[in-house]
JSON list of C-alpha atoms in Angstrom, two decimals:
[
{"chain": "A", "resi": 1487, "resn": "UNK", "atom": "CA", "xyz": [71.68, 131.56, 195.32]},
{"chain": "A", "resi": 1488, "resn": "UNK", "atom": "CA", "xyz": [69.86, 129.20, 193.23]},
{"chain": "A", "resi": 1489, "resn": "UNK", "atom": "CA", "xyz": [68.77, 126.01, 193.85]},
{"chain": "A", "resi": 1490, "resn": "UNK", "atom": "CA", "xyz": [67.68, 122.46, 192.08]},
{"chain": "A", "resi": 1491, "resn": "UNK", "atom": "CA", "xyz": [65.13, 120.73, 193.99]},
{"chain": "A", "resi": 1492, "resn": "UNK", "atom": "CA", "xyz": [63.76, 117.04, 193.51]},
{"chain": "A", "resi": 1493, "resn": "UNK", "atom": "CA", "xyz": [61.40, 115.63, 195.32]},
{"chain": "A", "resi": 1494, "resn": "UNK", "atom": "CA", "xyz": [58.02, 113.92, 195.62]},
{"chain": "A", "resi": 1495, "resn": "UNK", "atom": "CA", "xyz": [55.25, 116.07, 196.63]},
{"chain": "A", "resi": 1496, "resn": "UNK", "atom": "CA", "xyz": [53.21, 116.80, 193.49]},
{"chain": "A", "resi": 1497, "resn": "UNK", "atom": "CA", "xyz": [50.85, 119.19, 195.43]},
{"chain": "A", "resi": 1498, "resn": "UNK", "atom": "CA", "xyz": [53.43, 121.98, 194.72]},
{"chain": "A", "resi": 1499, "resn": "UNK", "atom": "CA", "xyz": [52.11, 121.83, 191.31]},
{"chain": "A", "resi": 1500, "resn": "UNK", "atom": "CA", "xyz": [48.66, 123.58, 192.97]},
{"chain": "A", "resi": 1501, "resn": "UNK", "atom": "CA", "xyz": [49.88, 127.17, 193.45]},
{"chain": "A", "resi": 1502, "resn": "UNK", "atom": "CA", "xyz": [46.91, 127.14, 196.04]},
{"chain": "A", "resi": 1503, "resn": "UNK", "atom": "CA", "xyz": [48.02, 123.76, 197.92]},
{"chain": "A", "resi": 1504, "resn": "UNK", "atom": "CA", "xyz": [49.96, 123.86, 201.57]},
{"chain": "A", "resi": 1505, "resn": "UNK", "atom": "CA", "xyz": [53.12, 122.58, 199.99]},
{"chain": "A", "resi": 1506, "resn": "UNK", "atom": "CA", "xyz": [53.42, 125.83, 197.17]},
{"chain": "A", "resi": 1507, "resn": "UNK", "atom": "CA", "xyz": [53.24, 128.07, 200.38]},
{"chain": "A", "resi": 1508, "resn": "UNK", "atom": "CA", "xyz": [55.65, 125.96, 202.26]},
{"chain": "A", "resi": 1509, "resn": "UNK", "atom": "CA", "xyz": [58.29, 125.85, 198.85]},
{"chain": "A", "resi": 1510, "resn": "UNK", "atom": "CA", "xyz": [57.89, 129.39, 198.52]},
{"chain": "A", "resi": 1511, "resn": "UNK", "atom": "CA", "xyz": [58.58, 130.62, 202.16]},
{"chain": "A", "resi": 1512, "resn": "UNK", "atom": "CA", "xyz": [61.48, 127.93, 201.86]},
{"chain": "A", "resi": 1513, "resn": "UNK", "atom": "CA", "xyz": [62.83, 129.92, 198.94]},
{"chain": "A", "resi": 1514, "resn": "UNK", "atom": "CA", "xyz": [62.09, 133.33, 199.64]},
{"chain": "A", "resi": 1515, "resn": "UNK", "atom": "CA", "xyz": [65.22, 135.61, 198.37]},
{"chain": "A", "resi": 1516, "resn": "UNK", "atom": "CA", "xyz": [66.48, 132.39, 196.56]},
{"chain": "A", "resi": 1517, "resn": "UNK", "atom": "CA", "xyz": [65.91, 130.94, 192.72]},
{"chain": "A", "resi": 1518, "resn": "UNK", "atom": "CA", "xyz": [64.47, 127.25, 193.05]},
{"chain": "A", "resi": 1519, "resn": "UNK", "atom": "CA", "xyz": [63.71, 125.33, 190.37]},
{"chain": "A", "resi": 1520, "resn": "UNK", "atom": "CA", "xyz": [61.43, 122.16, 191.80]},
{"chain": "A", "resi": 1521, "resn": "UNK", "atom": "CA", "xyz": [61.16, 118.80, 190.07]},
{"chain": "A", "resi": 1522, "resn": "UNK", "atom": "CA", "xyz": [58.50, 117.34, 190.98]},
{"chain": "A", "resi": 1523, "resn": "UNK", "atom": "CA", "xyz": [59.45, 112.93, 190.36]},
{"chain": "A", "resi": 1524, "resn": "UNK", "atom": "CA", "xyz": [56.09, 110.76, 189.57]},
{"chain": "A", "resi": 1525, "resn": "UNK", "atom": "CA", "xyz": [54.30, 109.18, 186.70]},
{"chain": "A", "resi": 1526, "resn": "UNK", "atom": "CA", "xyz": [51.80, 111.68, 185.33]},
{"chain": "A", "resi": 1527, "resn": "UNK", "atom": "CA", "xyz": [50.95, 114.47, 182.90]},
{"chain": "A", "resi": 1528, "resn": "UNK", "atom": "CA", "xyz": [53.40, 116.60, 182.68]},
{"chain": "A", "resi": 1529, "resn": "UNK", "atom": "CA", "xyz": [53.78, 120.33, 183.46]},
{"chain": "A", "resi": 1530, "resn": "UNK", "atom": "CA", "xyz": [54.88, 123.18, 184.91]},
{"chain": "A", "resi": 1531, "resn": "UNK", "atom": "CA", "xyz": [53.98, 126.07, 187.12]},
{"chain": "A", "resi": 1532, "resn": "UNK", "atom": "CA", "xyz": [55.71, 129.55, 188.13]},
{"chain": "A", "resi": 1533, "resn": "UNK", "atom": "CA", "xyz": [54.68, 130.00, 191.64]},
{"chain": "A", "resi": 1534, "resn": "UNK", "atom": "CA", "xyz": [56.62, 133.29, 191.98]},
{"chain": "A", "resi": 1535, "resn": "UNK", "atom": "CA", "xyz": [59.27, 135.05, 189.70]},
{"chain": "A", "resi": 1536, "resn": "UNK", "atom": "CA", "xyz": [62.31, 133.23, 191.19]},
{"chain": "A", "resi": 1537, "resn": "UNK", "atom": "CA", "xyz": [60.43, 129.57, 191.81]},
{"chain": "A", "resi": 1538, "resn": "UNK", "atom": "CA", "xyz": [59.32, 127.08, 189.06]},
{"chain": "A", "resi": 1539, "resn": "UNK", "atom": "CA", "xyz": [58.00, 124.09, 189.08]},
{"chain": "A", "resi": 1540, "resn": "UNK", "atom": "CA", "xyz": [57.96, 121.04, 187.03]},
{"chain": "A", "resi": 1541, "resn": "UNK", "atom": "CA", "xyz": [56.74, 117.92, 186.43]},
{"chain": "A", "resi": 1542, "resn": "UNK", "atom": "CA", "xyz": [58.36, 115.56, 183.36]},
{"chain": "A", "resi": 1543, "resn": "UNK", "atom": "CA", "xyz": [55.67, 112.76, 184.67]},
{"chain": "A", "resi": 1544, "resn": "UNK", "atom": "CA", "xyz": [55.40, 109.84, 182.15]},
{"chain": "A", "resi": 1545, "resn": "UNK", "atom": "CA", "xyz": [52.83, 106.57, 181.78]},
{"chain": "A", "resi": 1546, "resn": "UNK", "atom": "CA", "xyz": [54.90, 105.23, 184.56]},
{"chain": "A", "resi": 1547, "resn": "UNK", "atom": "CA", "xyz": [57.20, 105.48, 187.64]},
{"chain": "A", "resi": 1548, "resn": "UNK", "atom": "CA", "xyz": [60.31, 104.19, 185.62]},
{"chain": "A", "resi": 1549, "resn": "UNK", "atom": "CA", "xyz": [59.54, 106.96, 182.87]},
{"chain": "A", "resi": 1550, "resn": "UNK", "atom": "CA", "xyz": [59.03, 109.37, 185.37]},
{"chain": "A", "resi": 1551, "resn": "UNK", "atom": "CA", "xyz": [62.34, 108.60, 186.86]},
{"chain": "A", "resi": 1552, "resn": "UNK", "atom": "CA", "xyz": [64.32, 109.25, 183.43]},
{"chain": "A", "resi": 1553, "resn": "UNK", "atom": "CA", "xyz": [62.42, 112.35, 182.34]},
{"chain": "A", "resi": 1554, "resn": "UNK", "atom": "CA", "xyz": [63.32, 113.85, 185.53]},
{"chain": "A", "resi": 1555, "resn": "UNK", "atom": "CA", "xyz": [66.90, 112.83, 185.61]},
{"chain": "A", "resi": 1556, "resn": "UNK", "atom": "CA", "xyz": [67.07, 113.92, 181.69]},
{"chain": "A", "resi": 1557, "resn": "UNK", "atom": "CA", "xyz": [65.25, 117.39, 182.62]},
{"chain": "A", "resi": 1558, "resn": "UNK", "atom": "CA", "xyz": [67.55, 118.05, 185.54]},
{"chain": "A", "resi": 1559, "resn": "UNK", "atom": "CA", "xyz": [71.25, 116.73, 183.68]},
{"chain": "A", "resi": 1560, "resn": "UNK", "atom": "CA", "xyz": [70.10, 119.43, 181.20]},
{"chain": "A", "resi": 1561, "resn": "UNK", "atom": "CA", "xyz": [68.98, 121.85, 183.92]},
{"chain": "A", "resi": 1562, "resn": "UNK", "atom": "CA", "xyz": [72.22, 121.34, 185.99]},
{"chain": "A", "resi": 1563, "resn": "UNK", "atom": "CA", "xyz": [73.87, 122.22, 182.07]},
{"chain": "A", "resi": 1564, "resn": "UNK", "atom": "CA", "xyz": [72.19, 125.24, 181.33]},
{"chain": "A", "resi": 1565, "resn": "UNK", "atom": "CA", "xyz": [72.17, 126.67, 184.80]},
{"chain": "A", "resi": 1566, "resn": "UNK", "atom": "CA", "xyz": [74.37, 127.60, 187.50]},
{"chain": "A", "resi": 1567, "resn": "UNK", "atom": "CA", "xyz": [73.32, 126.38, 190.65]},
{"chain": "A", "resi": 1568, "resn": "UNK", "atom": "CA", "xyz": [74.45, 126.19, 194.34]},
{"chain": "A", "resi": 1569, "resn": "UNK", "atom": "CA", "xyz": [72.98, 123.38, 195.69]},
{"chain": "A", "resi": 1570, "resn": "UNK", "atom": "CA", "xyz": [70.61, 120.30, 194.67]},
{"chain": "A", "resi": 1571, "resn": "UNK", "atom": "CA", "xyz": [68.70, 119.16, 197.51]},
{"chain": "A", "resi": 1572, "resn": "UNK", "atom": "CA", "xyz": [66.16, 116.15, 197.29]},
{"chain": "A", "resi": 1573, "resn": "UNK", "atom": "CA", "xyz": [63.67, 114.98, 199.42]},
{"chain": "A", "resi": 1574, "resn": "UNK", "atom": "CA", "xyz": [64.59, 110.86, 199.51]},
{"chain": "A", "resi": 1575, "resn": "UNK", "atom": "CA", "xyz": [67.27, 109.37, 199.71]},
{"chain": "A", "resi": 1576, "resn": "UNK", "atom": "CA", "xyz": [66.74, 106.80, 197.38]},
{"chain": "A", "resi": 1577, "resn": "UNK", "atom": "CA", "xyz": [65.39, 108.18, 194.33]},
{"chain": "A", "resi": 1578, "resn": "UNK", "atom": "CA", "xyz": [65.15, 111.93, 193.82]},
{"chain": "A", "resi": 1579, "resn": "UNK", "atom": "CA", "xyz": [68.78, 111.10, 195.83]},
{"chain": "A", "resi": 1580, "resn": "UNK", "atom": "CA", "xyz": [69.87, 108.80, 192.93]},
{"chain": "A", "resi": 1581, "resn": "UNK", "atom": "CA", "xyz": [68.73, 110.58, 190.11]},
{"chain": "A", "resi": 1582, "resn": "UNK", "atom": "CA", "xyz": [70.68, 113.93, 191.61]},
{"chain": "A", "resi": 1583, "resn": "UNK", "atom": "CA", "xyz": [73.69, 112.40, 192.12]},
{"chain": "A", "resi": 1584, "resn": "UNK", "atom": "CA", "xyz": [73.67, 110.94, 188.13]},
{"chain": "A", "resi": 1585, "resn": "UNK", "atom": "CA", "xyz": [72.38, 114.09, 187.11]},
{"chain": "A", "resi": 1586, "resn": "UNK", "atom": "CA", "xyz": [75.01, 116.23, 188.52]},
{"chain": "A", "resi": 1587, "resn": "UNK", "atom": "CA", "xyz": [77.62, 114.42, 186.81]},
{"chain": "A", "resi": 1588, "resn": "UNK", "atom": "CA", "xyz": [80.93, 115.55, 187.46]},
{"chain": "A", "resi": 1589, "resn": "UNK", "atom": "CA", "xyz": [79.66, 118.90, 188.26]},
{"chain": "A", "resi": 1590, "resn": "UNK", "atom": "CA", "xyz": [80.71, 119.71, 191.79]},
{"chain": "A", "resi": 1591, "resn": "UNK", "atom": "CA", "xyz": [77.41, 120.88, 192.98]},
{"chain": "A", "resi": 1592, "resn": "UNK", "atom": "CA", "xyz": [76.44, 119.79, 196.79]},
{"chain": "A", "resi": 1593, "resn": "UNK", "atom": "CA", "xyz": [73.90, 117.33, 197.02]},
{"chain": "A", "resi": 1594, "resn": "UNK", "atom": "CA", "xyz": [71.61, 117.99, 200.46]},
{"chain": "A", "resi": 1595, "resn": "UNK", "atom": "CA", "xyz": [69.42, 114.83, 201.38]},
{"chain": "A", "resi": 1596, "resn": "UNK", "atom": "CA", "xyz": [66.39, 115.61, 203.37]},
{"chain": "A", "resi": 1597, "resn": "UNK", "atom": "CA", "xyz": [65.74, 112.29, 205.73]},
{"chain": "A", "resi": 1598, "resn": "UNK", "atom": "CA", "xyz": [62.27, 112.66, 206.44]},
{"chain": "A", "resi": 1599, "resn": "UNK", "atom": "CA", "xyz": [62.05, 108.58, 207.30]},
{"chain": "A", "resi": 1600, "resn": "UNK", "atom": "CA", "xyz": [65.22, 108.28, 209.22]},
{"chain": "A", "resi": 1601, "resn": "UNK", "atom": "CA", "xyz": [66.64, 106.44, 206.42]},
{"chain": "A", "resi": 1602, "resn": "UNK", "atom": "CA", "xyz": [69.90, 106.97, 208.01]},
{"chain": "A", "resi": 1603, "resn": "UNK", "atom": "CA", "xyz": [69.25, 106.31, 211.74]},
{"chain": "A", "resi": 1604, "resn": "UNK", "atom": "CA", "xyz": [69.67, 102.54, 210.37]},
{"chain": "A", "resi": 1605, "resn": "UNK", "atom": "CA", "xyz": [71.86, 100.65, 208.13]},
{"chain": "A", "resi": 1606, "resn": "UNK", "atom": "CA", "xyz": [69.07, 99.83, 205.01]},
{"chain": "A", "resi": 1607, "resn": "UNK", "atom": "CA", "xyz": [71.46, 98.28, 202.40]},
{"chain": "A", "resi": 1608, "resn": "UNK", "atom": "CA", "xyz": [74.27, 100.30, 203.47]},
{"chain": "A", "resi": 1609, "resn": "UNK", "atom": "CA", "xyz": [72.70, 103.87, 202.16]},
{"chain": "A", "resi": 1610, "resn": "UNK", "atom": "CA", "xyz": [74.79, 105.76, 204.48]},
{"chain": "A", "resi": 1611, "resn": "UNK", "atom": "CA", "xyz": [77.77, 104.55, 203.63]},
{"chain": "A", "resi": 1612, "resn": "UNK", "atom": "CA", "xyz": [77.46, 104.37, 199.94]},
{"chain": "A", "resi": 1613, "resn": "UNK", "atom": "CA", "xyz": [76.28, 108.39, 200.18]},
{"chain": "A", "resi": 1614, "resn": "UNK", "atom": "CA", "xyz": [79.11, 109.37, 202.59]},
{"chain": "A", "resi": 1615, "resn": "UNK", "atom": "CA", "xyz": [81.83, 107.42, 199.99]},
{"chain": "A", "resi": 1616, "resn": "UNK", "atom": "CA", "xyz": [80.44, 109.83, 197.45]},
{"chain": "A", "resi": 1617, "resn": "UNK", "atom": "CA", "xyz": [80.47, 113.05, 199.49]},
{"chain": "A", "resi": 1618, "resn": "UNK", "atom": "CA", "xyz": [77.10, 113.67, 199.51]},
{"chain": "A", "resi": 1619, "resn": "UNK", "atom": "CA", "xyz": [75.59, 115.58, 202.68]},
{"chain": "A", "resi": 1620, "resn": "UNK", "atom": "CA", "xyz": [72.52, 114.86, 204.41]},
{"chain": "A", "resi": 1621, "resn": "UNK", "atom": "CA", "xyz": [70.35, 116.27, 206.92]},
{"chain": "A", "resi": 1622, "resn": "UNK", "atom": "CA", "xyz": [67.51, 115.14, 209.55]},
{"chain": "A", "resi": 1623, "resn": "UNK", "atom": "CA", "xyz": [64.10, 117.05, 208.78]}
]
C-alpha cells in the first residue's frame, strides 16, 4: 500500500525528532511519501527505504501552499497510490483534494481540532458533498 501524506509538522524533516519515529511506526510495512506544507528551505529526507519526506517550502506560506500542491499533482501522476491522508482540514485538506484531480484516490482527513464537531463555514458539508472521508484523532 502506498500512501501520500500532507501535513504540517516540519519536525519529520529531523530523522532524530519524535514525529520521524511516530511517521515511521505509522508506516511500517507501507510506502509513504510525506509533504511536509510551510514556507521554508526546501528539502527532503529518506527516513527509511519505503518513507520520504519532503518539503517544497518557499519565501512564504502562499508559495509554500503551491509548491506543495504542484509537487503532490505530479506525485499523485507519477505514482500509484492508495490513499492521501492530510493532517487539516483546511489546507493540506484543500490542496489534496485539487491535487488529486479526477483521480479517484480516497482522501482521509485527520481532525486533530475538532474541526468537524462544529459547523466552521460549513467544512463538513462542503467535504461530505465531495466524498471525502474524515476521521477523529
Amino acid at each position: 500500500m502506498r500512501v501520500l501524506v500532507i501535513g504540517l509538522d516540519a519536525q519529520v524533516l529531523d530523522p532524530a525528532s519524535e514525529s520521524a519515529e511516530r511517521q515511521l511506526a505509522y508506516f511500517e510495512g507501507l510506502t509513504a511519501d510525506i509533504f511536509v506544507l510551510g514556507p521554508g528551505k526546501s528539502g527532503e529526507v529518506k527516513l527509511r527505504e519505503n518513507v520520504q519526506v519532503f518539503r517544497p517550502g518557499g519565501p512564504s506560506m502562499l508559495s509554500a501552499m503551491w509548491r506543495t500542491y504542484q509537487k503532490a499533482r505530479h506525485f499523485l501522476r507519477t505514482h500509484d497510490y492508495d490513499l492521501i491522508t492530510v493532517q487539516d482540514p483546511y489546507l493540506c485538506g484543500w490542496i489534496a483534494f485539487l491535487a488529486r484531480g479526477g483521480a479517484s484516490v480516497p482522501i482521509q482527513i485527520q481532525d486533530h481540532s475538532a474541526a468537524f464537531a462544529r459547523s466552521a463555514f460549513g467544512v463538513k458539508e462542503i467535504f461530505k458533498l465531495c466524498q471525502i472521508k474524515f476521521q477523529r484523532s
